[in-house]
PDB file of C-alpha atoms in Angstrom:
ATOM      1  CA  UNK B   1      69.899 -21.436 -32.707  1.00 46.00           C
ATOM      2  CA  UNK B   2      73.019 -19.326 -32.102  1.00 48.00           C
ATOM      3  CA  UNK B   3      74.062 -18.481 -28.553  1.00 49.00           C
ATOM      4  CA  UNK B   4      77.206 -16.396 -27.986  1.00 51.00           C
ATOM      5  CA  UNK B   5      78.405 -17.107 -31.493  1.00 52.00           C
ATOM      6  CA  UNK B   6      78.100 -20.876 -31.109  1.00 51.00           C
ATOM      7  CA  UNK B   7      75.546 -23.099 -32.636  1.00 50.00           C
ATOM      8  CA  UNK B   8      73.344 -24.944 -30.213  1.00 47.00           C
ATOM      9  CA  UNK B   9      70.686 -27.546 -30.725  1.00 48.00           C
ATOM     10  CA  UNK B  10      67.377 -27.118 -28.976  1.00 47.00           C
ATOM     11  CA  UNK B  11      65.382 -30.271 -28.384  1.00 48.00           C
ATOM     12  CA  UNK B  12      61.752 -29.964 -29.210  1.00 50.00           C
ATOM     13  CA  UNK B  13      59.315 -31.576 -26.784  1.00 47.00           C
ATOM     14  CA  UNK B  14      55.835 -32.455 -27.831  1.00 50.00           C
ATOM     15  CA  UNK B  15      53.489 -29.874 -26.401  1.00 51.00           C
ATOM     16  CA  UNK B  16      49.800 -29.638 -25.902  1.00 52.00           C
ATOM     17  CA  UNK B  17      47.945 -27.356 -28.177  1.00 52.00           C
ATOM     18  CA  UNK B  18      47.808 -24.002 -26.517  1.00 54.00           C
ATOM     19  CA  UNK B  19      44.500 -22.992 -25.031  1.00 53.00           C
ATOM     20  CA  UNK B  20      43.035 -19.663 -25.895  1.00 56.00           C
ATOM     21  CA  UNK B  21      43.828 -17.127 -23.225  1.00 54.00           C
ATOM     22  CA  UNK B  22      40.730 -16.194 -21.282  1.00 56.00           C
ATOM     23  CA  UNK B  23      40.399 -12.616 -20.188  1.00 54.00           C
ATOM     24  CA  UNK B  24      40.640 -12.259 -16.395  1.00 55.00           C
ATOM     25  CA  UNK B  25      37.433 -11.570 -14.634  1.00 56.00           C
ATOM     26  CA  UNK B  26      37.340  -8.308 -12.835  1.00 55.00           C
ATOM     27  CA  UNK B  27      37.959  -8.671  -9.111  1.00 64.00           C
ATOM     28  CA  UNK B  28      35.093  -8.007  -6.747  1.00 66.00           C
ATOM     29  CA  UNK B  29      34.611  -4.422  -5.782  1.00 75.00           C
ATOM     30  CA  UNK B  30      35.033  -3.132  -2.261  1.00 74.00           C
ATOM     31  CA  UNK B  31      31.258  -2.677  -2.013  1.00 74.00           C
ATOM     32  CA  UNK B  32      30.663  -6.334  -2.924  1.00 74.00           C
ATOM     33  CA  UNK B  33      33.228  -7.511  -0.338  1.00 64.00           C
ATOM     34  CA  UNK B  34      31.603  -5.299   2.273  1.00 66.00           C
ATOM     35  CA  UNK B  35      28.158  -6.776   1.558  1.00 69.00           C
ATOM     36  CA  UNK B  36      29.558 -10.312   1.807  1.00 71.00           C
ATOM     37  CA  UNK B  37      31.270  -9.492   5.115  1.00 64.00           C
ATOM     38  CA  UNK B  38      28.095  -7.956   6.553  1.00 65.00           C
ATOM     39  CA  UNK B  39      26.015 -10.982   5.530  1.00 74.00           C
ATOM     40  CA  UNK B  40      28.547 -13.384   7.079  1.00 68.00           C
ATOM     41  CA  UNK B  41      28.562 -11.341  10.272  1.00 68.00           C
ATOM     42  CA  UNK B  42      24.762 -11.342  10.424  1.00 60.00           C
ATOM     43  CA  UNK B  43      24.707 -15.114   9.869  1.00 61.00           C
ATOM     44  CA  UNK B  44      27.284 -15.631  12.630  1.00 58.00           C
ATOM     45  CA  UNK B  45      25.327 -13.447  15.063  1.00 55.00           C
ATOM     46  CA  UNK B  46      22.084 -15.270  14.271  1.00 55.00           C
ATOM     47  CA  UNK B  47      23.748 -18.663  14.706  1.00 53.00           C
ATOM     48  CA  UNK B  48      25.316 -17.631  18.010  1.00 50.00           C
ATOM     49  CA  UNK B  49      22.041 -16.223  19.301  1.00 46.00           C
ATOM     50  CA  UNK B  50      20.183 -19.364  18.226  1.00 47.00           C
ATOM     51  CA  UNK B  51      22.546 -21.803  19.934  1.00 48.00           C
ATOM     52  CA  UNK B  52      23.236 -19.715  23.043  1.00 46.00           C
ATOM     53  CA  UNK B  53      19.701 -18.601  23.806  1.00 46.00           C
ATOM     54  CA  UNK B  54      18.000 -20.474  26.645  1.00 46.00           C
ATOM     55  CA  UNK B  55      15.335 -22.832  25.414  1.00 44.00           C
ATOM     56  CA  UNK B  56      12.428 -23.086  27.847  1.00 44.00           C
ATOM     57  CA  UNK B  57      11.246 -26.356  26.299  1.00 41.00           C
ATOM     58  CA  UNK B  58      14.477 -28.156  27.191  1.00 51.00           C
ATOM     59  CA  UNK B  59      15.073 -28.631  30.879  1.00 46.00           C
ATOM     60  CA  UNK B  60      17.789 -30.705  32.439  1.00 89.00           C
ATOM     61  CA  UNK B  61      19.513 -32.014  35.499  1.00 96.00           C
ATOM     62  CA  UNK B  62      23.209 -31.339  35.626  1.00 96.00           C
ATOM     63  CA  UNK B  63      25.821 -32.732  38.017  1.00 97.00           C
ATOM     64  CA  UNK B  64      28.970 -30.685  38.628  1.00 97.00           C
ATOM     65  CA  UNK B  65      31.989 -32.312  40.221  1.00 97.00           C
ATOM     66  CA  UNK B  66      33.688 -29.808  42.524  1.00 97.00           C
ATOM     67  CA  UNK B  67      36.058 -32.393  43.972  1.00 95.00           C
ATOM     68  CA  UNK B  68      39.629 -33.144  42.967  1.00 95.00           C
ATOM     69  CA  UNK B  69      38.696 -36.699  41.914  1.00 95.00           C
ATOM     70  CA  UNK B  70      37.308 -38.166  38.724  1.00 97.00           C
ATOM     71  CA  UNK B  71      33.786 -39.240  39.655  1.00 97.00           C
ATOM     72  CA  UNK B  72      31.386 -41.810  38.213  1.00 98.00           C
ATOM     73  CA  UNK B  73      27.740 -40.827  38.661  1.00 98.00           C
ATOM     74  CA  UNK B  74      24.472 -42.754  38.479  1.00 98.00           C
ATOM     75  CA  UNK B  75      21.011 -41.240  38.804  1.00 98.00           C
ATOM     76  CA  UNK B  76      17.606 -42.479  39.832  1.00 97.00           C
ATOM     77  CA  UNK B  77      14.107 -41.081  39.537  1.00 96.00           C
ATOM     78  CA  UNK B  78      10.487 -42.120  39.559  1.00 93.00           C
ATOM     79  CA  UNK B  79       9.101 -42.060  36.042  1.00 87.00           C
ATOM     80  CA  UNK B  80       5.387 -42.280  35.262  1.00 85.00           C
ATOM     81  CA  UNK B  81       4.875 -45.776  36.654  1.00 90.00           C
ATOM     82  CA  UNK B  82       8.191 -47.121  37.968  1.00 93.00           C
ATOM     83  CA  UNK B  83      11.559 -46.306  39.466  1.00 95.00           C
ATOM     84  CA  UNK B  84      14.425 -46.070  37.018  1.00 97.00           C
ATOM     85  CA  UNK B  85      18.162 -45.827  37.577  1.00 98.00           C
ATOM     86  CA  UNK B  86      20.875 -45.331  34.976  1.00 98.00           C
ATOM     87  CA  UNK B  87      24.603 -44.747  34.799  1.00 97.00           C
ATOM     88  CA  UNK B  88      27.439 -44.093  34.396  1.00 98.00           C
ATOM     89  CA  UNK B  89      28.596 -40.571  33.642  1.00 98.00           C
ATOM     90  CA  UNK B  90      32.279 -39.962  34.214  1.00 98.00           C
ATOM     91  CA  UNK B  91      32.879 -36.391  35.368  1.00 98.00           C
ATOM     92  CA  UNK B  92      36.349 -34.936  35.754  1.00 98.00           C
ATOM     93  CA  UNK B  93      37.373 -32.508  38.500  1.00 97.00           C
ATOM     94  CA  UNK B  94      35.648 -29.134  38.112  1.00 96.00           C
ATOM     95  CA  UNK B  95      33.566 -30.446  35.211  1.00 97.00           C
ATOM     96  CA  UNK B  96      29.797 -30.856  34.725  1.00 96.00           C
ATOM     97  CA  UNK B  97      27.629 -33.370  32.877  1.00 96.00           C
ATOM     98  CA  UNK B  98      24.010 -33.207  31.741  1.00 95.00           C
ATOM     99  CA  UNK B  99      22.601 -36.440  33.125  1.00 96.00           C
ATOM    100  CA  UNK B 100      18.944 -35.738  32.308  1.00 94.00           C
ATOM    101  CA  UNK B 101      18.383 -33.776  29.124  1.00 92.00           C
ATOM    102  CA  UNK B 102      14.600 -33.961  28.849  1.00 88.00           C
ATOM    103  CA  UNK B 103      12.080 -31.968  30.875  1.00 84.00           C
ATOM    104  CA  UNK B 104      12.230 -32.782  34.559  1.00 88.00           C
ATOM    105  CA  UNK B 105       9.000 -34.518  35.531  1.00 83.00           C
ATOM    106  CA  UNK B 106      10.072 -35.671  39.002  1.00 88.00           C
ATOM    107  CA  UNK B 107      10.595 -33.308  41.893  1.00 92.00           C
ATOM    108  CA  UNK B 108      13.185 -35.616  43.436  1.00 96.00           C
ATOM    109  CA  UNK B 109      16.265 -36.902  41.624  1.00 97.00           C
ATOM    110  CA  UNK B 110      18.566 -39.418  43.273  1.00 98.00           C
ATOM    111  CA  UNK B 111      22.335 -39.321  42.802  1.00 98.00           C
ATOM    112  CA  UNK B 112      25.001 -41.910  43.546  1.00 98.00           C
ATOM    113  CA  UNK B 113      28.685 -41.123  43.039  1.00 97.00           C
ATOM    114  CA  UNK B 114      31.858 -43.151  43.381  1.00 96.00           C
ATOM    115  CA  UNK B 115      35.502 -42.471  42.664  1.00 94.00           C
ATOM    116  CA  UNK B 116      37.700 -44.520  40.339  1.00 93.00           C
ATOM    117  CA  UNK B 117      38.555 -46.838  43.259  1.00 94.00           C
ATOM    118  CA  UNK B 118      34.825 -47.635  43.801  1.00 92.00           C
ATOM    119  CA  UNK B 119      34.639 -45.607  47.026  1.00 93.00           C
ATOM    120  CA  UNK B 120      31.209 -44.048  47.601  1.00 94.00           C
ATOM    121  CA  UNK B 121      31.513 -40.253  47.511  1.00 94.00           C
ATOM    122  CA  UNK B 122      28.064 -39.152  48.739  1.00 94.00           C
ATOM    123  CA  UNK B 123      26.345 -40.074  52.018  1.00 91.00           C
ATOM    124  CA  UNK B 124      23.127 -41.417  50.524  1.00 94.00           C
ATOM    125  CA  UNK B 125      20.226 -43.041  52.366  1.00 96.00           C
ATOM    126  CA  UNK B 126      17.845 -44.129  49.586  1.00 97.00           C
ATOM    127  CA  UNK B 127      18.576 -47.668  48.337  1.00 97.00           C
ATOM    128  CA  UNK B 128      18.313 -48.055  44.552  1.00 98.00           C
ATOM    129  CA  UNK B 129      19.702 -50.569  42.045  1.00 98.00           C
ATOM    130  CA  UNK B 130      22.822 -50.173  39.925  1.00 97.00           C
ATOM    131  CA  UNK B 131      25.318 -52.274  37.970  1.00 97.00           C
ATOM    132  CA  UNK B 132      29.108 -52.020  37.673  1.00 95.00           C
ATOM    133  CA  UNK B 133      28.890 -51.407  33.906  1.00 96.00           C
ATOM    134  CA  UNK B 134      26.670 -49.057  31.917  1.00 97.00           C
ATOM    135  CA  UNK B 135      23.050 -49.702  32.883  1.00 97.00           C
ATOM    136  CA  UNK B 136      19.386 -48.687  32.820  1.00 97.00           C
ATOM    137  CA  UNK B 137      17.285 -50.522  35.407  1.00 98.00           C
ATOM    138  CA  UNK B 138      13.534 -50.327  36.006  1.00 96.00           C
ATOM    139  CA  UNK B 139      12.358 -51.001  39.540  1.00 95.00           C
ATOM    140  CA  UNK B 140      14.024 -50.635  42.921  1.00 94.00           C
ATOM    141  CA  UNK B 141      12.946 -53.813  44.675  1.00 94.00           C
ATOM    142  CA  UNK B 142      14.987 -56.997  45.031  1.00 95.00           C
ATOM    143  CA  UNK B 143      18.142 -55.534  43.467  1.00 95.00           C
ATOM    144  CA  UNK B 144      20.415 -58.397  44.516  1.00 96.00           C
ATOM    145  CA  UNK B 145      17.894 -61.113  43.579  1.00 96.00           C
ATOM    146  CA  UNK B 146      17.630 -59.564  40.100  1.00 96.00           C
ATOM    147  CA  UNK B 147      21.416 -59.573  39.668  1.00 96.00           C
ATOM    148  CA  UNK B 148      22.048 -55.911  40.501  1.00 97.00           C
ATOM    149  CA  UNK B 149      23.709 -54.058  43.375  1.00 96.00           C
ATOM    150  CA  UNK B 150      21.792 -52.053  45.972  1.00 97.00           C
ATOM    151  CA  UNK B 151      23.490 -48.712  46.671  1.00 97.00           C
ATOM    152  CA  UNK B 152      22.657 -45.636  48.812  1.00 97.00           C
ATOM    153  CA  UNK B 153      21.579 -42.682  46.625  1.00 98.00           C
ATOM    154  CA  UNK B 154      21.292 -39.061  47.827  1.00 97.00           C
ATOM    155  CA  UNK B 155      17.883 -37.421  47.421  1.00 97.00           C
ATOM    156  CA  UNK B 156      18.004 -34.056  45.612  1.00 97.00           C
ATOM    157  CA  UNK B 157      14.911 -31.836  45.849  1.00 97.00           C
ATOM    158  CA  UNK B 158      14.654 -29.859  42.593  1.00 95.00           C
ATOM    159  CA  UNK B 159      11.654 -27.907  43.934  1.00 94.00           C
ATOM    160  CA  UNK B 160       9.889 -28.665  40.648  1.00 91.00           C
ATOM    161  CA  UNK B 161      12.370 -26.474  38.809  1.00 90.00           C
ATOM    162  CA  UNK B 162      12.780 -26.840  35.050  1.00 86.00           C
ATOM    163  CA  UNK B 163      16.569 -26.872  35.406  1.00 90.00           C
ATOM    164  CA  UNK B 164      18.676 -27.990  38.310  1.00 95.00           C
ATOM    165  CA  UNK B 165      22.395 -28.247  38.926  1.00 96.00           C
ATOM    166  CA  UNK B 166      23.693 -30.497  41.688  1.00 97.00           C
ATOM    167  CA  UNK B 167      27.148 -29.519  42.950  1.00 97.00           C
ATOM    168  CA  UNK B 168      29.134 -32.426  44.310  1.00 96.00           C
ATOM    169  CA  UNK B 169      31.705 -31.235  46.841  1.00 93.00           C
ATOM    170  CA  UNK B 170      34.478 -32.955  48.743  1.00 81.00           C
ATOM    171  CA  UNK B 171      33.529 -33.796  52.329  1.00 74.00           C
ATOM    172  CA  UNK B 172      34.823 -31.368  54.943  1.00 68.00           C
ATOM    173  CA  UNK B 173      37.061 -33.141  57.483  1.00 61.00           C
TER     174      UNK B 173
END
């Protein structure tokens, strides 16, 4: 090879056999892109409507913490044949938690709340059982004898509603 009047050596590297060049496929037309966009939009609208629409078959009990403290919540209710308490749900300030996600079958739900320092946050009068760690307890009698703690729960009348939200507020001094 001659470059600018001088002789130069070019090193040959082994190469792969060249592949036949494939003709480029034609790009999608504007009409095709428009159809794709419309279908995606319709799918997004359907999905949003499906997930955002209220579902009458699913009722719940929600607790909203309107205090400035992180709150730990336990609930109690009478199921078909026995009392049952369960906990804990940790709810931040101005946050809510679904504590019962199935259909409400009890008119009265009982709520116990404490702050992170174990101070009771609601003035309850109904004694039910609870544990310091995550729990589900059947029965309300003999809490201490069965190794549990008896605590004062607040009675919430849901008026047989399918959905109910309990708003926990800071006590007024």
